[in-house]
PDB file of C-alpha atoms in Angstrom:
ATOM      1  CA  MET A   7      -3.299 -13.477 -17.961  1.00 51.00           C
ATOM      2  CA  THR A   8      -1.935 -10.588 -16.242  1.00 67.00           C
ATOM      3  CA  SER A   9      -3.502  -7.118 -15.724  1.00 80.00           C
ATOM      4  CA  THR A  10      -2.394  -3.843 -17.327  1.00 86.00           C
ATOM      5  CA  SER A  11      -2.614  -2.024 -14.130  1.00 94.00           C
ATOM      6  CA  HIS A  12       0.600  -0.500 -12.635  1.00 96.00           C
ATOM      7  CA  ILE A  13       0.841  -1.335  -8.801  1.00 98.00           C
ATOM      8  CA  VAL A  14       3.115   0.267  -6.227  1.00 98.00           C
ATOM      9  CA  VAL A  15       4.041  -1.800  -3.236  1.00 98.00           C
ATOM     10  CA  LEU A  16       4.935   0.215  -0.243  1.00 98.00           C
ATOM     11  CA  ALA A  17       7.036  -0.986   2.573  1.00 98.00           C
ATOM     12  CA  ALA A  18       6.089   1.107   5.608  1.00 97.00           C
ATOM     13  CA  SER A  19       8.435   0.145   8.418  1.00 95.00           C
ATOM     14  CA  MET A  20      11.789   1.916   8.723  1.00 93.00           C
ATOM     15  CA  ARG A  21      12.895   0.245  11.915  1.00 90.00           C
ATOM     16  CA  GLY A  22      16.357  -1.712  12.065  1.00 85.00           C
ATOM     17  CA  GLU A  23      15.845  -5.411  12.104  1.00 84.00           C
ATOM     18  CA  ARG A  24      12.526  -4.877  10.373  1.00 89.00           C
ATOM     19  CA  MET A  25      10.587  -7.611   8.488  1.00 93.00           C
ATOM     20  CA  GLY A  26       8.806  -5.130   6.343  1.00 95.00           C
ATOM     21  CA  ARG A  27      11.126  -5.241   3.412  1.00 96.00           C
ATOM     22  CA  VAL A  28      11.167  -9.149   3.381  1.00 97.00           C
ATOM     23  CA  LEU A  29       7.343  -9.013   3.465  1.00 98.00           C
ATOM     24  CA  ALA A  30       7.217  -6.337   0.833  1.00 98.00           C
ATOM     25  CA  ASP A  31       9.601  -8.445  -1.404  1.00 97.00           C
ATOM     26  CA  TRP A  32       7.188 -11.363  -0.995  1.00 98.00           C
ATOM     27  CA  ALA A  33       4.127  -9.164  -1.839  1.00 98.00           C
ATOM     28  CA  GLY A  34       5.900  -7.751  -4.811  1.00 98.00           C
ATOM     29  CA  SER A  35       6.536 -11.313  -6.227  1.00 97.00           C
ATOM     30  CA  ARG A  36       2.790 -11.979  -5.883  1.00 97.00           C
ATOM     31  CA  VAL A  37       1.853  -8.684  -7.520  1.00 98.00           C
ATOM     32  CA  ALA A  38       4.234  -9.404 -10.390  1.00 96.00           C
ATOM     33  CA  ALA A  39       2.626 -12.701 -10.892  1.00 95.00           C
ATOM     34  CA  GLN A  40      -0.765 -10.930 -11.090  1.00 94.00           C
ATOM     35  CA  PHE A  41       0.069  -7.716 -12.759  1.00 94.00           C
ATOM     36  CA  GLY A  42       3.140  -8.467 -14.722  1.00 91.00           C
ATOM     37  CA  SER A  43       5.275  -6.055 -12.791  1.00 88.00           C
ATOM     38  CA  HIS A  44       5.254  -3.575  -9.817  1.00 94.00           C
ATOM     39  CA  ASP A  45       7.189  -0.737  -8.264  1.00 97.00           C
ATOM     40  CA  LEU A  46       8.396  -1.233  -4.677  1.00 98.00           C
ATOM     41  CA  ILE A  47       8.714   1.781  -2.650  1.00 98.00           C
ATOM     42  CA  ASP A  48      10.654   1.249   0.587  1.00 98.00           C
ATOM     43  CA  LEU A  49      10.118   4.136   2.887  1.00 97.00           C
ATOM     44  CA  ALA A  50      13.392   3.434   4.627  1.00 96.00           C
ATOM     45  CA  ASP A  51      15.112   4.435   1.344  1.00 95.00           C
ATOM     46  CA  CYS A  52      12.892   7.683   1.153  1.00 94.00           C
ATOM     47  CA  VAL A  53      13.795  11.124   2.420  1.00 92.00           C
ATOM     48  CA  LEU A  54      10.803  13.279   2.595  1.00 91.00           C
ATOM     49  CA  PRO A  55      11.176  17.065   3.151  1.00 89.00           C
ATOM     50  CA  ASP A  56      10.839  18.585   6.617  1.00 88.00           C
ATOM     51  CA  ASP A  57       7.196  18.786   7.855  1.00 87.00           C
ATOM     52  CA  GLU A  58       7.490  22.585   8.318  1.00 87.00           C
ATOM     53  CA  HIS A  59       7.062  22.799   4.479  1.00 86.00           C
ATOM     54  CA  LEU A  60       3.783  20.468   4.458  1.00 85.00           C
ATOM     55  CA  GLN A  61       0.748  22.416   3.150  1.00 84.00           C
ATOM     56  CA  PRO A  62      -2.847  21.311   3.286  1.00 82.00           C
ATOM     57  CA  GLY A  63      -3.493  18.811   0.466  1.00 80.00           C
ATOM     58  CA  GLY A  64       0.120  17.659   0.458  1.00 78.00           C
ATOM     59  CA  GLY A  65       3.276  19.486  -0.298  1.00 79.00           C
ATOM     60  CA  ALA A  66       6.002  20.217  -2.745  1.00 86.00           C
ATOM     61  CA  PRO A  67       6.915  17.094  -4.870  1.00 91.00           C
ATOM     62  CA  THR A  68       8.870  14.383  -3.151  1.00 94.00           C
ATOM     63  CA  PRO A  69      11.327  11.819  -4.470  1.00 94.00           C
ATOM     64  CA  ILE A  70       8.379   9.273  -4.922  1.00 97.00           C
ATOM     65  CA  SER A  71       5.657  11.707  -6.000  1.00 96.00           C
ATOM     66  CA  GLU A  72       5.810  10.719  -9.738  1.00 97.00           C
ATOM     67  CA  ARG A  73       6.193   7.048  -8.799  1.00 98.00           C
ATOM     68  CA  LEU A  74       2.828   7.179  -6.608  1.00 98.00           C
ATOM     69  CA  ASP A  75       1.211   9.466  -9.345  1.00 97.00           C
ATOM     70  CA  ARG A  76       1.835   6.803 -12.020  1.00 97.00           C
ATOM     71  CA  ALA A  77       0.328   3.964 -10.044  1.00 98.00           C
ATOM     72  CA  ASP A  78      -3.169   2.521 -10.860  1.00 97.00           C
ATOM     73  CA  GLY A  79      -3.357   1.180  -7.171  1.00 98.00           C
ATOM     74  CA  TYR A  80      -1.406   0.260  -4.128  1.00 98.00           C
ATOM     75  CA  VAL A  81      -0.347  -2.427  -1.708  1.00 98.00           C
ATOM     76  CA  PHE A  82       0.664  -1.186   1.709  1.00 98.00           C
ATOM     77  CA  VAL A  83       2.753  -3.570   3.602  1.00 98.00           C
ATOM     78  CA  THR A  84       2.554  -2.268   7.223  1.00 98.00           C
ATOM     79  CA  PRO A  85       3.355  -3.367  10.838  1.00 97.00           C
ATOM     80  CA  GLU A  86       0.920  -2.587  13.601  1.00 96.00           C
ATOM     81  CA  TYR A  87       2.763  -0.253  16.089  1.00 94.00           C
ATOM     82  CA  ASN A  88       0.857   0.457  19.290  1.00 94.00           C
ATOM     83  CA  HIS A  89      -2.399  -0.412  17.691  1.00 95.00           C
ATOM     84  CA  SER A  90      -2.033   1.639  14.571  1.00 97.00           C
ATOM     85  CA  TYR A  91       0.345   2.026  11.637  1.00 97.00           C
ATOM     86  CA  PRO A  92       3.703   3.657  11.752  1.00 97.00           C
ATOM     87  CA  GLY A  93       4.545   7.401  11.712  1.00 95.00           C
ATOM     88  CA  SER A  94       6.691   6.841   8.668  1.00 95.00           C
ATOM     89  CA  LEU A  95       3.642   5.756   6.660  1.00 97.00           C
ATOM     90  CA  LYS A  96       1.653   8.676   8.069  1.00 96.00           C
ATOM     91  CA  ARG A  97       4.183  11.114   6.797  1.00 94.00           C
ATOM     92  CA  ALA A  98       4.319   9.516   3.370  1.00 96.00           C
ATOM     93  CA  ILE A  99       0.537   9.677   3.193  1.00 96.00           C
ATOM     94  CA  ASP A 100       0.437  13.358   4.317  1.00 94.00           C
ATOM     95  CA  TRP A 101       3.165  14.509   1.956  1.00 94.00           C
ATOM     96  CA  HIS A 102       1.006  13.370  -1.121  1.00 94.00           C
ATOM     97  CA  TYR A 103      -2.560  14.025  -1.834  1.00 93.00           C
ATOM     98  CA  ARG A 104      -3.402  14.148  -5.591  1.00 93.00           C
ATOM     99  CA  GLU A 105      -1.386  10.929  -6.111  1.00 96.00           C
ATOM    100  CA  TRP A 106      -3.581   8.924  -4.026  1.00 97.00           C
ATOM    101  CA  MET A 107      -7.044  10.267  -5.323  1.00 96.00           C
ATOM    102  CA  PHE A 108      -9.503   7.782  -6.736  1.00 97.00           C
ATOM    103  CA  LYS A 109      -7.265   4.900  -6.694  1.00 98.00           C
ATOM    104  CA  PRO A 110      -7.448   1.596  -4.748  1.00 98.00           C
ATOM    105  CA  ALA A 111      -5.398   0.086  -2.136  1.00 98.00           C
ATOM    106  CA  THR A 112      -5.046  -3.112  -0.213  1.00 98.00           C
ATOM    107  CA  VAL A 113      -3.197  -3.638   2.950  1.00 98.00           C
ATOM    108  CA  LEU A 114      -0.876  -6.548   4.035  1.00 98.00           C
ATOM    109  CA  SER A 115      -0.451  -5.922   7.687  1.00 98.00           C
ATOM    110  CA  TYR A 116       1.585  -7.827  10.132  1.00 98.00           C
ATOM    111  CA  GLY A 117       2.088  -8.397  13.821  1.00 96.00           C
ATOM    112  CA  VAL A 118       1.562 -10.539  16.805  1.00 95.00           C
ATOM    113  CA  GLN A 119      -2.065 -10.293  16.206  1.00 94.00           C
ATOM    114  CA  GLY A 120      -1.914  -9.824  12.374  1.00 95.00           C
ATOM    115  CA  GLY A 121      -1.732  -6.000  12.416  1.00 96.00           C
ATOM    116  CA  LEU A 122      -5.401  -5.467  11.499  1.00 96.00           C
ATOM    117  CA  LEU A 123      -5.801  -2.540  13.902  1.00 97.00           C
ATOM    118  CA  ALA A 124      -3.228  -0.706  11.477  1.00 98.00           C
ATOM    119  CA  THR A 125      -5.375  -1.733   8.655  1.00 98.00           C
ATOM    120  CA  GLU A 126      -8.534  -0.473  10.187  1.00 97.00           C
ATOM    121  CA  HIS A 127      -6.907   3.056  11.062  1.00 97.00           C
ATOM    122  CA  LEU A 128      -5.820   3.267   7.342  1.00 98.00           C
ATOM    123  CA  ARG A 129      -9.200   2.659   5.975  1.00 98.00           C
ATOM    124  CA  GLY A 130     -10.539   5.962   7.424  1.00 97.00           C
ATOM    125  CA  VAL A 131      -7.360   7.901   6.260  1.00 97.00           C
ATOM    126  CA  PHE A 132      -7.648   6.363   2.692  1.00 98.00           C
ATOM    127  CA  ALA A 133     -11.373   7.354   2.580  1.00 97.00           C
ATOM    128  CA  GLU A 134     -10.480  10.923   3.230  1.00 96.00           C
ATOM    129  CA  LEU A 135      -8.122  10.942   0.421  1.00 96.00           C
ATOM    130  CA  HIS A 136     -10.734   9.489  -1.867  1.00 96.00           C
ATOM    131  CA  MET A 137      -9.019   6.051  -2.035  1.00 98.00           C
ATOM    132  CA  VAL A 138     -11.000   2.822  -2.266  1.00 97.00           C
ATOM    133  CA  THR A 139      -9.775   0.248   0.215  1.00 97.00           C
ATOM    134  CA  THR A 140     -10.336  -3.438  -0.801  1.00 98.00           C
ATOM    135  CA  ARG A 141     -12.740  -5.250   1.313  1.00 97.00           C
ATOM    136  CA  ARG A 142     -10.176  -8.179   1.366  1.00 97.00           C
ATOM    137  CA  VAL A 143      -6.997  -7.451   3.201  1.00 97.00           C
ATOM    138  CA  VAL A 144      -4.631  -9.830   4.718  1.00 98.00           C
ATOM    139  CA  GLY A 145      -3.068  -9.833   8.352  1.00 98.00           C
ATOM    140  CA  LEU A 146      -0.038 -11.927   8.989  1.00 98.00           C
ATOM    141  CA  HIS A 147       0.020 -13.255  12.578  1.00 96.00           C
ATOM    142  CA  THR A 148       3.674 -13.707  13.613  1.00 96.00           C
ATOM    143  CA  PRO A 149       5.195 -13.923  10.127  1.00 97.00           C
ATOM    144  CA  TRP A 150       8.698 -14.157  11.683  1.00 95.00           C
ATOM    145  CA  TYR A 151       7.975 -17.902  12.205  1.00 96.00           C
ATOM    146  CA  ASP A 152       7.508 -18.308   8.486  1.00 96.00           C
ATOM    147  CA  LEU A 153      11.063 -16.905   7.500  1.00 94.00           C
ATOM    148  CA  GLY A 154      13.180 -19.262   5.505  1.00 91.00           C
ATOM    149  CA  PRO A 155      16.526 -19.181   3.627  1.00 92.00           C
ATOM    150  CA  THR A 156      15.023 -17.288   0.828  1.00 91.00           C
ATOM    151  CA  GLY A 157      12.763 -14.964   2.524  1.00 94.00           C
ATOM    152  CA  TYR A 158       9.177 -15.180   3.704  1.00 97.00           C
ATOM    153  CA  ALA A 159       7.646 -18.457   3.155  1.00 96.00           C
ATOM    154  CA  ALA A 160       3.984 -17.960   3.181  1.00 97.00           C
ATOM    155  CA  PRO A 161       1.701 -20.624   4.308  1.00 97.00           C
ATOM    156  CA  GLU A 162      -0.774 -21.780   1.509  1.00 97.00           C
ATOM    157  CA  PRO A 163      -3.770 -19.967   2.955  1.00 98.00           C
ATOM    158  CA  VAL A 164      -1.954 -16.774   3.205  1.00 98.00           C
ATOM    159  CA  THR A 165      -0.952 -16.812  -0.391  1.00 98.00           C
ATOM    160  CA  LYS A 166      -4.466 -17.811  -1.455  1.00 98.00           C
ATOM    161  CA  ALA A 167      -5.940 -14.951   0.580  1.00 98.00           C
ATOM    162  CA  PHE A 168      -3.385 -12.452  -0.645  1.00 98.00           C
ATOM    163  CA  ASP A 169      -3.963 -13.564  -4.299  1.00 98.00           C
ATOM    164  CA  MET A 170      -7.750 -12.983  -3.760  1.00 98.00           C
ATOM    165  CA  ALA A 171      -7.143  -9.496  -2.387  1.00 98.00           C
ATOM    166  CA  LEU A 172      -4.955  -8.732  -5.435  1.00 98.00           C
ATOM    167  CA  GLY A 173      -7.845  -9.926  -7.486  1.00 97.00           C
ATOM    168  CA  GLU A 174     -10.079  -7.375  -5.900  1.00 98.00           C
ATOM    169  CA  LEU A 175      -7.361  -4.703  -6.444  1.00 98.00           C
ATOM    170  CA  ASP A 176      -7.029  -5.647 -10.019  1.00 97.00           C
ATOM    171  CA  TRP A 177     -10.781  -5.031 -10.464  1.00 97.00           C
ATOM    172  CA  TRP A 178     -10.702  -1.686  -8.731  1.00 98.00           C
ATOM    173  CA  SER A 179      -7.663  -0.625 -10.528  1.00 97.00           C
ATOM    174  CA  GLU A 180      -9.087  -1.169 -13.945  1.00 96.00           C
ATOM    175  CA  THR A 181     -12.492   0.315 -12.930  1.00 97.00           C
ATOM    176  CA  LEU A 182     -11.152   3.468 -11.298  1.00 97.00           C
ATOM    177  CA  ARG A 183      -8.402   4.022 -14.165  1.00 96.00           C
ATOM    178  CA  VAL A 184     -11.186   4.037 -16.824  1.00 95.00           C
ATOM    179  CA  ALA A 185     -13.294   6.359 -14.533  1.00 96.00           C
ATOM    180  CA  ARG A 186     -10.354   8.695 -14.036  1.00 95.00           C
ATOM    181  CA  ARG A 187      -9.855   8.901 -17.833  1.00 94.00           C
ATOM    182  CA  ASP A 188     -13.447   9.022 -18.978  1.00 96.00           C
ATOM    183  CA  ARG A 189     -15.405  10.754 -16.202  1.00 93.00           C
ATOM    184  CA  PRO A 190     -12.833  12.758 -14.036  1.00 91.00           C
ATOM    185  CA  TYR A 191     -14.145  13.906 -10.756  1.00 87.00           C
ATOM    186  CA  GLY A 192     -15.505  17.494 -10.781  1.00 77.00           C
ATOM    187  CA  THR A 193     -16.326  17.651 -14.437  1.00 54.00           C
TER     188      THR A 193
END
C-alpha cells in the first residue's frame, strides 16, 4: 500500500560529470514505490533569481516555489563538498522559507566517506526552517563503484536502509500534514 503524501526528491549537485542525478533517479524510484509518485527537482535545471533580490525569510517566487510548496516532505540527494553540502543547495534553501515550514526531510548523501557531514550540516539549517529531519538518513560510500548499465545498482543493505528512512518520512509526512491542516502554527 502506498502513502498519499506528495514527496519532492531534490538533486543538489550541479557539477558536470555528477552522480547526483543518477542517485536522485534511483531515490525517485524508491519514493515512487513507497508513495506512488514523486516530483524530481534537479537544481542543475533550476535558475534562481540573483541573490541581490533575496530577502529575509526567502524571496520572490522562483520557478520551483509552487512545487516545493505542494510537497508534504522532501528527500535531499546531496554530495559532500569540503565537509558540507554544495552552495547550489544552500541557495535553493535560502530562496524559499514558507515552503519548507513544518515538513519533514530525509537526506541521501554521498561521497568518499558517505557524505554524512553534509547531512549533519543540513540538520541545523532544517531546524531553523521548522523542518523535521528524519533520524534515519543514508550515506552512500563511493557509490560510483555501484554504477551499472541502467544507473545506480544499490547494494541490498542500502536499499533496505533507504526504504526504512522513507518509512519514517512517510510517518512524519502524514503526521505533519494533519497538524498543518488541523492545528496551524500560530493559531
